[in-house]
Structures are given as C-alpha cells and as structure tokens.
XYZ file of N, CA and C in Angstrom:
486
model
N 10.249 -26.037 0.554
C 11.615 -25.527 0.724
C 11.444 -24.214 2.031
N 11.772 -23.416 2.448
C 11.776 -22.626 3.582
C 11.298 -21.692 3.271
N 10.885 -21.123 2.300
C 9.746 -20.097 2.080
C 8.211 -20.981 2.875
N 8.332 -21.977 1.877
C 7.001 -22.874 2.176
C 6.643 -23.174 4.046
N 7.694 -23.576 4.287
C 8.017 -23.703 6.108
C 7.759 -22.643 6.943
N 8.060 -20.980 6.617
C 7.897 -20.098 7.098
C 6.674 -19.849 6.932
N 5.806 -20.261 6.022
C 4.541 -19.686 5.229
C 3.097 -20.911 6.235
N 3.853 -22.166 6.993
C 3.321 -22.785 7.372
C 2.964 -22.373 9.324
N 4.449 -22.172 9.373
C 4.598 -21.466 10.249
C 4.128 -20.336 10.853
N 3.861 -19.400 9.959
C 2.607 -18.009 10.407
C 1.761 -18.541 10.305
N 0.530 -19.477 9.096
C -0.260 -20.132 9.751
C -0.396 -21.056 11.012
N 0.374 -21.280 11.601
C 0.154 -22.390 12.557
C -0.238 -20.989 13.943
N 1.206 -20.470 13.676
C 0.784 -19.143 15.007
C -0.695 -18.450 14.711
N -1.104 -18.220 14.016
C -2.600 -17.721 13.218
C -3.238 -18.434 14.111
N -3.699 -20.103 14.181
C -4.178 -20.533 14.871
C -4.298 -20.715 16.025
N -2.906 -20.211 16.610
C -2.630 -19.948 18.156
C -3.512 -18.718 19.022
N -2.987 -17.798 17.897
C -3.243 -16.272 18.228
C -3.945 -15.948 16.866
N -5.381 -15.743 16.999
C -5.777 -15.501 15.827
C -6.209 -13.367 15.740
N -5.860 -13.102 17.203
C -6.104 -11.769 17.321
C -5.323 -11.223 17.196
N -3.884 -11.564 16.695
C -2.354 -10.638 16.162
C -2.419 -10.536 15.144
N -2.696 -8.680 15.264
C -2.176 -8.261 13.831
C -1.393 -8.512 13.281
N -0.030 -8.346 14.248
C 1.396 -8.511 13.619
C 1.494 -9.797 12.416
N 0.879 -11.009 13.427
C 1.285 -12.216 12.702
C -0.007 -12.329 11.471
N -1.497 -11.490 11.359
C -2.093 -11.697 9.740
C -1.010 -11.222 9.066
N -0.297 -10.013 9.700
C 0.226 -8.919 8.669
C 1.501 -9.768 8.206
N 2.472 -10.332 8.625
C 3.451 -11.185 8.179
C 2.863 -12.161 7.086
N 1.982 -13.066 7.389
C 1.372 -13.931 6.604
C 0.202 -13.401 5.528
N 0.227 -12.071 5.623
C 0.125 -11.611 4.020
C 1.027 -11.199 3.578
N 2.081 -10.820 3.853
C 3.103 -10.432 3.389
C 3.798 -11.486 2.540
N 3.958 -12.981 3.523
C 4.452 -14.130 2.858
C 3.326 -14.277 1.649
N 2.142 -14.645 1.185
C 1.205 -14.381 0.582
C 1.762 -14.170 -0.703
N 2.089 -12.454 -0.879
C 2.218 -11.433 -1.637
C 3.247 -11.839 -2.027
N 4.231 -12.177 -1.009
C 5.690 -12.840 -1.806
C 5.715 -13.835 -3.000
N 4.782 -14.528 -2.521
C 4.387 -15.736 -3.740
C 3.264 -15.523 -4.696
N 2.962 -13.880 -4.703
C 2.181 -13.465 -5.633
C 1.143 -13.770 -5.626
N 0.373 -14.559 -4.219
C -0.922 -15.240 -4.165
C -2.018 -13.627 -3.599
N -2.145 -13.100 -4.556
C -2.835 -11.601 -4.164
C -4.024 -11.992 -3.232
N -4.527 -13.148 -3.587
C -6.061 -13.251 -2.767
C -5.926 -13.899 -1.768
N -5.058 -14.394 -1.219
C -4.621 -14.669 0.415
C -4.165 -13.659 0.708
N -2.891 -13.125 0.282
C -2.986 -11.957 1.075
C -3.544 -10.598 1.250
N -4.360 -10.819 0.076
C -5.554 -9.412 0.464
C -6.109 -10.331 1.773
N -6.865 -10.963 1.784
C -7.454 -11.750 2.896
C -6.988 -11.424 4.306
N -5.731 -11.829 4.410
C -4.735 -11.885 5.714
C -4.449 -10.129 5.911
N -4.698 -9.529 5.210
C -3.863 -8.053 4.987
C -5.006 -7.536 5.660
N -6.259 -7.628 5.132
C -7.475 -7.002 5.476
C -7.971 -7.395 6.917
N -7.347 -8.871 7.484
C -7.655 -9.180 8.988
C -6.591 -8.650 9.640
N -5.458 -8.263 9.161
C -4.386 -7.804 9.699
C -4.810 -6.096 10.482
N -5.720 -5.548 9.221
C -6.135 -4.134 9.117
C -7.472 -3.797 10.250
N -8.433 -5.046 10.110
C -9.381 -4.891 11.134
C -9.098 -5.375 12.223
N -7.962 -6.230 12.517
C -7.706 -6.109 14.245
C -6.827 -4.918 14.172
N -6.047 -4.086 13.562
C -5.593 -3.200 13.929
C -6.045 -1.675 12.451
N -6.906 -0.903 12.908
C -7.161 -0.380 11.764
C -6.365 1.351 12.379
N -5.258 1.209 13.112
C -4.699 2.466 13.012
C -3.280 2.104 12.415
N -3.045 0.871 11.899
C -1.684 0.468 11.293
C -1.446 1.294 9.878
N -1.176 2.407 9.453
C -1.113 3.100 8.326
C -0.562 2.096 7.504
N 0.952 1.612 7.941
C 2.053 0.674 7.182
C 0.747 -0.564 6.373
N 0.254 -1.507 7.187
C -0.351 -2.311 6.617
C -1.933 -1.814 6.015
N -2.044 -0.483 6.119
C -3.141 -0.408 5.540
C -2.451 0.331 3.765
N -1.907 0.648 3.707
C -0.852 1.001 2.897
C -0.852 0.352 1.966
N 0.081 -0.917 2.836
C 0.589 -2.742 1.785
C -0.714 -3.342 1.582
N -2.297 -3.244 2.349
C -3.234 -4.071 1.652
C -3.801 -2.958 0.284
N -3.863 -2.168 0.723
C -3.947 -1.315 -0.720
C -3.468 -1.559 -1.994
N -2.192 -1.692 -1.712
C -1.906 -1.934 -3.054
C -1.494 -3.368 -3.422
N -1.901 -4.312 -2.628
C -1.915 -5.633 -2.487
C -3.528 -6.011 -3.365
N -4.339 -4.971 -2.701
C -5.940 -5.150 -3.258
C -5.862 -4.456 -5.069
N -4.905 -3.117 -4.998
C -4.655 -3.042 -6.161
C -3.913 -4.208 -7.523
N -2.952 -4.869 -7.373
C -2.697 -6.019 -7.322
C -3.308 -6.615 -8.342
N -4.461 -7.419 -6.977
C -5.368 -8.268 -7.265
C -6.507 -7.805 -7.921
N -6.354 -6.681 -8.675
C -7.405 -6.114 -9.705
C -8.264 -5.488 -8.835
N -8.520 -5.520 -7.597
C -9.875 -4.633 -7.054
C -9.343 -3.209 -6.665
N -9.313 -2.346 -7.766
C -9.296 -0.813 -7.471
C -9.621 0.424 -6.901
N -10.723 0.125 -7.011
C -11.586 1.259 -5.823
C -11.215 0.947 -4.690
N -11.314 -0.485 -4.436
C -11.000 -0.577 -3.090
C -9.361 -0.578 -2.477
N -8.798 -0.980 -3.485
C -7.468 -0.371 -3.129
C -7.204 1.151 -2.725
N -7.642 1.693 -3.646
C -7.289 3.247 -3.685
C -7.691 3.777 -2.079
N -9.008 3.167 -1.391
C -9.759 3.484 -0.142
C -8.530 3.138 1.067
N -7.969 2.309 0.440
C -6.834 1.819 1.644
C -5.701 2.134 1.956
N -5.161 2.767 0.765
C -3.733 3.597 0.336
C -4.368 4.653 0.741
N -5.785 5.404 0.639
C -5.796 6.969 1.312
C -5.757 6.732 2.830
N -6.604 5.735 3.425
C -7.111 5.527 4.705
C -5.161 5.797 5.115
N -4.352 4.647 4.856
C -2.738 4.701 5.094
C -2.246 6.101 5.144
N -2.365 6.906 4.254
C -1.822 7.683 4.028
C -2.347 8.631 5.265
N -3.468 8.281 5.198
C -3.809 9.643 6.258
C -3.207 9.407 7.323
N -3.260 7.869 8.044
C -2.834 7.602 9.467
C -0.839 7.775 9.621
N -0.266 7.824 8.412
C 1.080 7.492 8.259
C 0.938 9.282 7.808
N 1.187 9.911 8.140
C 1.006 11.279 8.073
C 2.855 11.950 7.108
N 3.650 11.279 7.690
C 4.689 11.591 7.475
C 5.493 10.780 6.410
N 4.684 10.285 5.804
C 5.493 8.945 4.718
C 5.262 9.231 3.611
N 6.797 10.066 2.548
C 6.032 10.758 1.821
C 5.428 10.212 0.399
N 5.774 9.059 0.564
C 5.256 7.373 -0.846
C 4.389 7.056 -0.465
N 3.404 7.122 0.714
C 2.203 6.865 1.200
C 1.065 7.922 0.534
N 1.747 9.151 0.944
C 0.698 10.331 0.321
C 0.728 10.220 -1.262
N 2.138 10.157 -2.232
C 2.024 10.196 -3.177
C 1.428 9.143 -3.897
N 1.531 8.191 -3.489
C 0.403 7.015 -3.709
C -0.925 7.294 -3.622
N -1.240 7.531 -2.622
C -3.046 8.408 -1.956
C -3.025 9.012 -3.238
N -2.289 10.229 -3.361
C -2.442 11.292 -4.645
C -2.769 10.711 -5.832
N -2.103 9.694 -6.545
C -2.674 9.077 -7.562
C -3.265 8.041 -7.882
N -3.466 7.164 -6.565
C -4.977 6.788 -6.746
C -6.044 7.490 -6.633
N -5.795 8.055 -5.862
C -7.281 9.105 -6.102
C -7.497 9.308 -6.836
N -6.501 10.291 -7.818
C -6.678 10.449 -8.820
C -7.272 9.703 -10.367
N -6.576 8.899 -10.036
C -6.944 7.408 -11.038
C -8.653 6.941 -11.055
N -9.059 7.159 -9.424
C -10.522 6.896 -9.750
C -11.402 8.325 -9.752
N -10.911 9.323 -9.946
C -11.437 10.738 -10.160
C -11.445 11.550 -8.609
N -11.399 11.358 -7.922
C -11.385 11.858 -6.811
C -9.996 13.221 -7.302
N -9.878 14.269 -7.853
C -8.924 14.955 -7.966
C -8.628 16.204 -7.005
N -10.056 16.463 -6.343
C -9.792 17.286 -5.274
C -8.789 16.602 -4.260
N -9.097 15.450 -3.707
C -8.388 14.880 -2.675
C -7.295 14.357 -2.785
N -7.077 13.876 -4.395
C -5.614 14.129 -5.288
C -4.662 15.251 -4.943
N -4.795 16.437 -5.062
C -4.158 17.422 -4.969
C -3.775 17.281 -3.561
N -4.855 17.249 -2.725
C -4.722 17.499 -1.117
C -3.443 16.189 -0.987
N -4.154 15.242 -1.323
C -2.450 14.394 -0.572
C -1.144 14.798 -1.716
N -0.834 15.374 -2.481
C 0.087 16.102 -2.891
C 0.755 16.797 -2.192
N -0.017 17.587 -2.100
C 0.248 18.985 -1.073
C 0.508 18.123 0.362
N 0.405 17.515 1.073
C 0.514 16.572 1.958
C 2.121 16.598 1.728
N 2.149 15.301 0.588
C 3.706 14.794 0.579
C 4.511 15.953 0.266
N 4.347 16.937 -0.426
C 5.140 18.167 -0.757
C 6.002 19.145 0.011
N 4.879 19.061 1.315
C 5.132 20.293 2.728
C 6.149 19.163 3.560
N 6.276 17.920 3.245
C 7.239 16.874 4.144
C 8.263 16.122 3.290
N 7.919 16.439 1.892
C 9.557 16.192 1.140
C 10.700 16.340 1.110
N 11.531 15.631 1.664
C 13.334 16.092 1.471
C 13.234 16.514 -0.001
N 14.498 17.669 -0.184
C 14.908 17.963 -1.542
C 14.915 16.446 -2.586
N 15.219 15.496 -1.848
C 15.565 14.646 -3.100
C 14.352 13.942 -3.727
N 12.962 13.965 -2.535
C 12.125 13.857 -3.182
C 11.259 14.433 -4.150
N 11.880 15.432 -4.129
C 11.100 16.795 -5.039
C 10.914 16.387 -6.262
N 11.444 15.794 -6.944
C 11.869 15.515 -8.422
C 10.548 14.598 -8.255
N 10.537 13.696 -7.471
C 9.110 12.653 -7.607
C 7.874 13.344 -7.803
N 7.703 14.536 -6.488
C 6.646 15.082 -6.474
C 6.448 15.878 -7.411
N 6.786 16.163 -8.021
C 6.893 16.890 -9.413
C 6.011 15.938 -10.404
N 7.157 15.068 -10.539
C 6.337 13.597 -11.496
C 5.149 13.731 -11.118
N 4.645 13.249 -10.401
C 3.066 12.745 -9.799
C 2.326 14.072 -10.205
N 2.352 15.100 -9.715
C 1.986 16.575 -10.127
C 1.888 16.586 -11.319
N 2.443 16.234 -12.431
C 2.676 16.239 -13.766
C 1.619 15.191 -14.187
N 1.413 14.119 -13.504
C 0.413 13.026 -14.388
C -1.252 13.571 -13.643
N -1.079 14.020 -12.852
C -2.095 14.364 -11.890
C -2.764 15.630 -13.165
N -1.836 16.485 -13.269
C -2.336 17.411 -14.479
C -2.997 16.996 -15.940
N -2.560 15.294 -16.161
C -2.663 15.047 -17.351
C -4.041 13.920 -17.521
N -4.524 14.040 -16.216
C -5.312 13.191 -16.030
C -6.063 12.370 -15.035
N -6.705 11.595 -14.605
C -7.150 10.250 -14.395
C -6.517 9.325 -14.986
N -6.231 8.249 -16.154
C -5.546 7.865 -16.773
C -4.048 7.944 -16.830
N -3.237 9.066 -16.408
C -1.986 9.394 -16.922
C -1.492 9.470 -15.406
N -2.817 9.164 -14.260
C -2.369 8.765 -13.080
C -2.214 7.708 -12.777
N -3.205 7.050 -13.239
C -3.540 5.001 -13.177
C -2.192 4.425 -13.995
N -1.505 5.347 -15.033
C -0.566 4.545 -15.468
C 0.705 5.147 -15.199
N 0.925 5.676 -13.776
C 2.130 6.477 -13.363
C 1.900 5.143 -12.141
N 0.870 5.277 -11.323
C 0.666 4.150 -10.628
C 0.516 2.693 -10.747
N 0.086 2.158 -11.766
C 0.128 0.836 -11.935
C 1.605 0.402 -12.520
N 1.977 1.417 -13.412
C 3.330 0.767 -13.998
C 4.342 0.731 -13.662
N 4.283 1.834 -12.428
C 5.918 2.137 -11.583
C 5.981 2.042 -10.168
N 4.810 3.182 -9.933
C 4.925 3.847 -8.372
C 4.721 2.162 -7.504
N 3.239 2.190 -7.992
C 2.742 0.994 -6.796
C 3.674 -0.394 -6.821
N 3.950 -0.509 -8.033
C 4.508 -1.769 -7.879
C 5.799 -1.994 -7.340
N 6.728 -0.931 -7.529
C 7.715 -0.713 -6.812
C 7.671 -0.245 -5.255
N 6.833 0.233 -4.634
C 6.814 0.617 -3.448
C 5.867 -0.702 -2.754
N 5.177 -1.251 -3.773
C 5.005 -2.363 -2.862
C 6.222 -3.336 -2.370
N 6.860 -3.641 -3.811
C 8.427 -4.450 -3.215
C 9.061 -4.039 -1.804
N 9.051 -2.829 -2.169
C 10.231 -1.818 -0.869
C 9.553 -2.682 0.209
N 7.816 -2.516 0.503
C 7.596 -2.392 1.585
C 6.470 -3.961 2.180
N 7.253 -4.704 1.359
C 7.175 -5.703 1.661
C 8.376 -6.715 2.186
N 9.401 -6.245 2.091
C 10.826 -6.030 2.491
C 11.135 -5.605 3.889
N 10.516 -4.688 4.278
C 10.658 -3.748 5.456
C 9.276 -3.572 6.298
N 9.642 -3.247 7.175
C 8.733 -2.897 7.933
C 9.236 -2.267 9.706
N 8.606 -0.848 9.842
C 9.121 0.145 10.735
C 9.213 -0.627 11.747
C-alpha cells in the first residue's frame, strides 16, 4: 500500500544520500508508525549520530528506545534531547520522569524546574502531576512515563516536526 511505498522511497533516498539526517529521521518515523521499534531505533540512532544537536530527533529516539525496552538508553536520549530543546516543556517533563525512573532524582527535579519556568498557564497542572509522581518515587515516575506520558508524546511527535 501507500505506507509501504513511502518506506521504499525513504530507503531509496537513504541509499542515495546516506549522510542526510532528515532522511534517516523520516525513515525512523516510518518504522515507528509501523511499530517496528528495532528498525526505527536503528534509523533514528543514525539520524542522531549525523546531527547530534537535533533535540527533537533525540527526544523521539529516546521515546522509541523506551518502546523497544531499552530503558536506560532511552532515558539518556530523552535527557539529551531535553537539554538541547530547552523551551520544549514536554521534553523537560519527559526527561524529568525518565531520569526519576532510573534513579537520578537530582536530575529529575532539575528538569522539572526547567519545565515549570517555561510552562504556560495551561501546562502547570501537568507539571504538578509530574511533581507528584516524582515525590512518589521511581516506580510512580516510571508508571506515569510508560503508561501515559511517553506513548502520548511519541504519538504526537511522530505526526509533527518543527
């Protein structure tokens, strides 16, 4: 179908220009939309290695790594993406939850405060929810991240790109 044709076109483009991080990113997105987490993480890993300063791609890569069960690596990429994309409140919150879930409470609260200082009025309730989870320990943070926040954020990010 149309989706498979799109993936074939992206693979062909990748063969023509293997050094284009945008092509690698789009191929990773295509595989993620197909829920092929291993191929997606391979392509997104290439995109990030080609353009390590792309905070958006690093965040998406981290979210895909979480989906594929690579929790520590995913948390690291989410944190890297959030540090690059300083104004991205959702990235800061994802990094806060991910670092709390792997036992890095100090970093988790740092990222929470970064989110709080950048949050619009409408985002403050979510910031408070994340803070409550951090206060509940790494298990509560991981639960919110994996059951609600990360899947929703990944779905949104796969369908848009600034």
